[in-house]
mmCIF file of C-alpha atoms in Angstrom:
data_model
loop_
_atom_site.group_PDB
_atom_site.id
_atom_site.type_symbol
_atom_site.label_atom_id
_atom_site.label_comp_id
_atom_site.label_asym_id
_atom_site.label_seq_id
_atom_site.Cartn_x
_atom_site.Cartn_y
_atom_site.Cartn_z
ATOM 1 C CA MET S 23 28.358 2.970 10.467
ATOM 2 C CA ASP S 24 24.577 2.989 10.036
ATOM 3 C CA ARG S 25 23.433 6.477 9.027
ATOM 4 C CA ARG S 26 19.733 5.810 8.634
ATOM 5 C CA PRO S 27 17.327 7.899 10.712
ATOM 6 C CA ALA S 28 15.948 6.361 13.906
ATOM 7 C CA ARG S 29 12.602 5.799 12.201
ATOM 8 C CA GLY S 30 11.812 5.368 8.521
ATOM 9 C CA HIS S 31 10.969 3.159 5.596
ATOM 10 C CA ARG S 32 11.979 2.478 2.020
ATOM 11 C CA ARG S 33 10.903 0.554 -1.018
ATOM 12 C CA VAL S 34 13.433 -2.017 -2.166
ATOM 13 C CA PRO S 35 13.773 -3.511 -5.640
ATOM 14 C CA HIS S 36 11.747 -6.629 -6.344
ATOM 15 C CA THR S 37 11.140 -8.390 -9.643
ATOM 16 C CA ALA S 38 7.356 -8.558 -9.850
ATOM 17 C CA ASP S 39 5.805 -7.407 -6.592
ATOM 18 C CA VAL S 40 6.439 -4.575 -4.121
ATOM 19 C CA ARG S 41 8.875 -4.985 -1.228
ATOM 20 C CA VAL S 42 9.191 -2.497 1.610
ATOM 21 C CA GLU S 43 11.350 -2.232 4.699
ATOM 22 C CA ALA S 44 10.597 -0.216 7.827
ATOM 23 C CA TRP S 45 12.457 0.456 11.060
ATOM 24 C CA ALA S 46 11.931 2.309 14.340
ATOM 25 C CA PRO S 47 13.090 2.231 17.974
ATOM 26 C CA SER S 48 10.077 0.211 19.218
ATOM 27 C CA ARG S 49 7.891 -2.619 17.935
ATOM 28 C CA ALA S 50 4.792 -0.406 17.874
ATOM 29 C CA GLU S 51 6.578 2.394 16.018
ATOM 30 C CA CYS S 52 7.974 -0.090 13.502
ATOM 31 C CA LEU S 53 4.482 -1.429 12.809
ATOM 32 C CA ALA S 54 3.208 2.110 12.264
ATOM 33 C CA GLU S 55 6.126 2.817 9.934
ATOM 34 C CA ALA S 56 5.376 -0.381 7.997
ATOM 35 C CA VAL S 57 1.823 0.858 7.380
ATOM 36 C CA THR S 58 3.229 4.154 6.114
ATOM 37 C CA ALA S 59 5.640 2.273 3.840
ATOM 38 C CA VAL S 60 2.872 0.136 2.352
ATOM 39 C CA VAL S 61 0.610 3.128 1.675
ATOM 40 C CA ALA S 62 3.516 5.131 0.208
ATOM 41 C CA SER S 63 4.220 2.274 -2.207
ATOM 42 C CA PHE S 64 1.030 3.027 -4.131
ATOM 43 C CA ALA S 65 -0.422 6.392 -3.002
ATOM 44 C CA ASP S 66 0.832 9.921 -2.443
ATOM 45 C CA THR S 67 -0.751 11.080 0.829
ATOM 46 C CA GLY S 68 1.586 14.029 1.358
ATOM 47 C CA GLY S 69 -0.207 17.154 2.484
ATOM 48 C CA LEU S 70 -3.571 15.430 2.964
ATOM 49 C CA THR S 71 -5.793 16.191 5.909
ATOM 50 C CA PRO S 72 -7.369 13.014 7.301
ATOM 51 C CA THR S 73 -11.142 12.904 6.955
ATOM 52 C CA GLY S 74 -11.949 9.967 9.213
ATOM 53 C CA THR S 75 -10.748 7.606 11.885
ATOM 54 C CA ALA S 76 -10.665 3.849 12.224
ATOM 55 C CA GLY S 77 -9.431 1.396 14.783
ATOM 56 C CA PHE S 78 -9.094 -2.289 15.414
ATOM 57 C CA ASP S 79 -7.452 -4.708 17.791
ATOM 58 C CA VAL S 80 -5.131 -7.559 16.869
ATOM 59 C CA PRO S 81 -4.973 -10.564 19.207
ATOM 60 C CA ALA S 82 -1.638 -11.648 20.655
ATOM 61 C CA GLY S 83 0.620 -13.668 18.393
ATOM 62 C CA ARG S 84 4.100 -13.946 16.974
ATOM 63 C CA ASP S 85 5.584 -10.630 15.865
ATOM 64 C CA GLU S 86 5.446 -11.648 12.187
ATOM 65 C CA ASP S 87 1.766 -12.578 12.547
ATOM 66 C CA LEU S 88 1.005 -9.193 14.093
ATOM 67 C CA LEU S 89 2.710 -7.433 11.186
ATOM 68 C CA VAL S 90 0.733 -9.445 8.639
ATOM 69 C CA ALA S 91 -2.545 -8.805 10.476
ATOM 70 C CA VAL S 92 -2.016 -5.045 10.512
ATOM 71 C CA LEU S 93 -0.990 -4.889 6.854
ATOM 72 C CA ASP S 94 -3.811 -7.225 5.810
ATOM 73 C CA GLU S 95 -6.190 -4.722 7.396
ATOM 74 C CA VAL S 96 -4.761 -1.966 5.171
ATOM 75 C CA VAL S 97 -5.495 -4.075 2.070
ATOM 76 C CA PHE S 98 -8.931 -5.134 3.352
ATOM 77 C CA ARG S 99 -10.127 -1.597 4.102
ATOM 78 C CA LEU S 100 -8.724 -0.331 0.838
ATOM 79 C CA GLU S 101 -10.715 -2.961 -1.080
ATOM 80 C CA THR S 102 -13.940 -2.881 0.947
ATOM 81 C CA GLU S 103 -14.212 0.737 2.116
ATOM 82 C CA GLY S 104 -12.008 2.703 -0.257
ATOM 83 C CA THR S 105 -10.090 4.149 2.695
ATOM 84 C CA LEU S 106 -6.469 4.144 3.663
ATOM 85 C CA PRO S 107 -4.485 5.299 6.674
ATOM 86 C CA VAL S 108 -2.756 8.670 6.572
ATOM 87 C CA ALA S 109 -1.451 8.407 10.151
ATOM 88 C CA THR S 110 -1.068 5.309 12.319
ATOM 89 C CA GLU S 111 -0.772 4.843 16.068
ATOM 90 C CA VAL S 112 -0.046 1.388 17.462
ATOM 91 C CA THR S 113 -0.023 0.468 21.139
ATOM 92 C CA GLY S 114 0.501 -2.866 22.800
ATOM 93 C CA THR S 115 -2.247 -4.403 24.903
ATOM 94 C CA SER S 116 -1.759 -6.119 28.247
ATOM 95 C CA ASP S 117 -2.286 -9.552 26.675
ATOM 96 C CA GLY S 118 0.430 -9.078 24.025
ATOM 97 C CA GLY S 119 -1.902 -7.968 21.257
ATOM 98 C CA LEU S 120 -2.157 -4.612 19.544
ATOM 99 C CA ARG S 121 -4.532 -1.694 19.407
ATOM 100 C CA VAL S 122 -4.262 0.142 16.082
ATOM 101 C CA ARG S 123 -5.768 3.577 15.454
ATOM 102 C CA TRP S 124 -5.751 5.259 12.065
ATOM 103 C CA ARG S 125 -6.524 8.695 10.777
ATOM 104 C CA THR S 126 -7.861 7.960 7.306
ATOM 105 C CA THR S 127 -8.772 9.400 3.947
ATOM 106 C CA GLY S 128 -10.694 8.118 0.964
ATOM 107 C CA THR S 129 -8.848 6.704 -2.015
ATOM 108 C CA ASP S 130 -10.458 9.364 -4.193
ATOM 109 C CA ALA S 131 -8.384 12.008 -2.364
ATOM 110 C CA VAL S 132 -4.977 10.479 -3.181
ATOM 111 C CA GLU S 133 -2.853 10.287 -6.291
ATOM 112 C CA ALA S 134 -1.881 6.766 -7.346
ATOM 113 C CA VAL S 135 1.890 6.348 -7.649
ATOM 114 C CA GLY S 136 2.182 2.576 -7.887
ATOM 115 C CA ALA S 137 0.404 -0.736 -8.072
ATOM 116 C CA VAL S 138 -2.250 -1.325 -5.409
ATOM 117 C CA PRO S 139 -1.410 -4.295 -3.159
ATOM 118 C CA LYS S 140 -3.719 -7.298 -3.265
ATOM 119 C CA ALA S 141 -2.186 -9.316 -0.401
ATOM 120 C CA VAL S 142 0.711 -9.578 2.011
ATOM 121 C CA ALA S 143 3.111 -12.335 0.996
ATOM 122 C CA LEU S 144 4.560 -14.583 3.687
ATOM 123 C CA HIS S 145 7.693 -15.423 1.699
ATOM 124 C CA GLY S 146 10.666 -13.380 2.891
ATOM 125 C CA LEU S 147 8.695 -11.836 5.745
ATOM 126 C CA ARG S 148 10.886 -10.495 8.531
ATOM 127 C CA PHE S 149 10.038 -8.590 11.716
ATOM 128 C CA GLY S 150 12.051 -8.334 14.899
ATOM 129 C CA ARG S 151 14.705 -6.580 16.915
ATOM 130 C CA ASP S 152 17.928 -5.472 15.320
ATOM 131 C CA ALA S 153 21.010 -3.539 16.438
ATOM 132 C CA THR S 154 19.186 -0.190 16.572
ATOM 133 C CA GLY S 155 15.617 -1.143 17.517
ATOM 134 C CA TRP S 156 13.036 -2.983 15.404
ATOM 135 C CA SER S 157 12.872 -3.582 11.670
ATOM 136 C CA CYS S 158 10.715 -5.430 9.179
ATOM 137 C CA ALA S 159 10.643 -6.374 5.532
ATOM 138 C CA VAL S 160 7.556 -7.479 3.649
ATOM 139 C CA THR S 161 6.565 -8.263 0.089
ATOM 140 C CA LEU S 162 3.163 -7.224 -1.225
ATOM 141 C CA ASP S 163 1.465 -9.080 -4.034
ATOM 142 C CA VAL S 164 0.217 -6.575 -6.608
#
């Protein structure tokens, strides 16, 4: 019997890099949970009040490609703007793409708790429906 909550994430052991899993009832919620999992792998955002907002659209593609695009954006904005998402909202678009909206904070406001990701690895990438909704697993190069 699966006793995990309907929505959540966890870090799983990996030899050299960081691997996270996320799950939720819907595709959009699972993507949002994956963002939370990635950020939680290296930063403690608990109790923070977001100081900004950001948004972007992802064109239609395979589910795995959508996951990579969203997580790549986390890494990109971290490196180029020094910001990271504190809260994520994902909605599907009529053409099969995504609209992602973040409430953000600066990296100077968070405590580092792990290695900062440099890229999303394609090896072992998984994203799709499962028995209870949607789930994903992704490895981050650090």
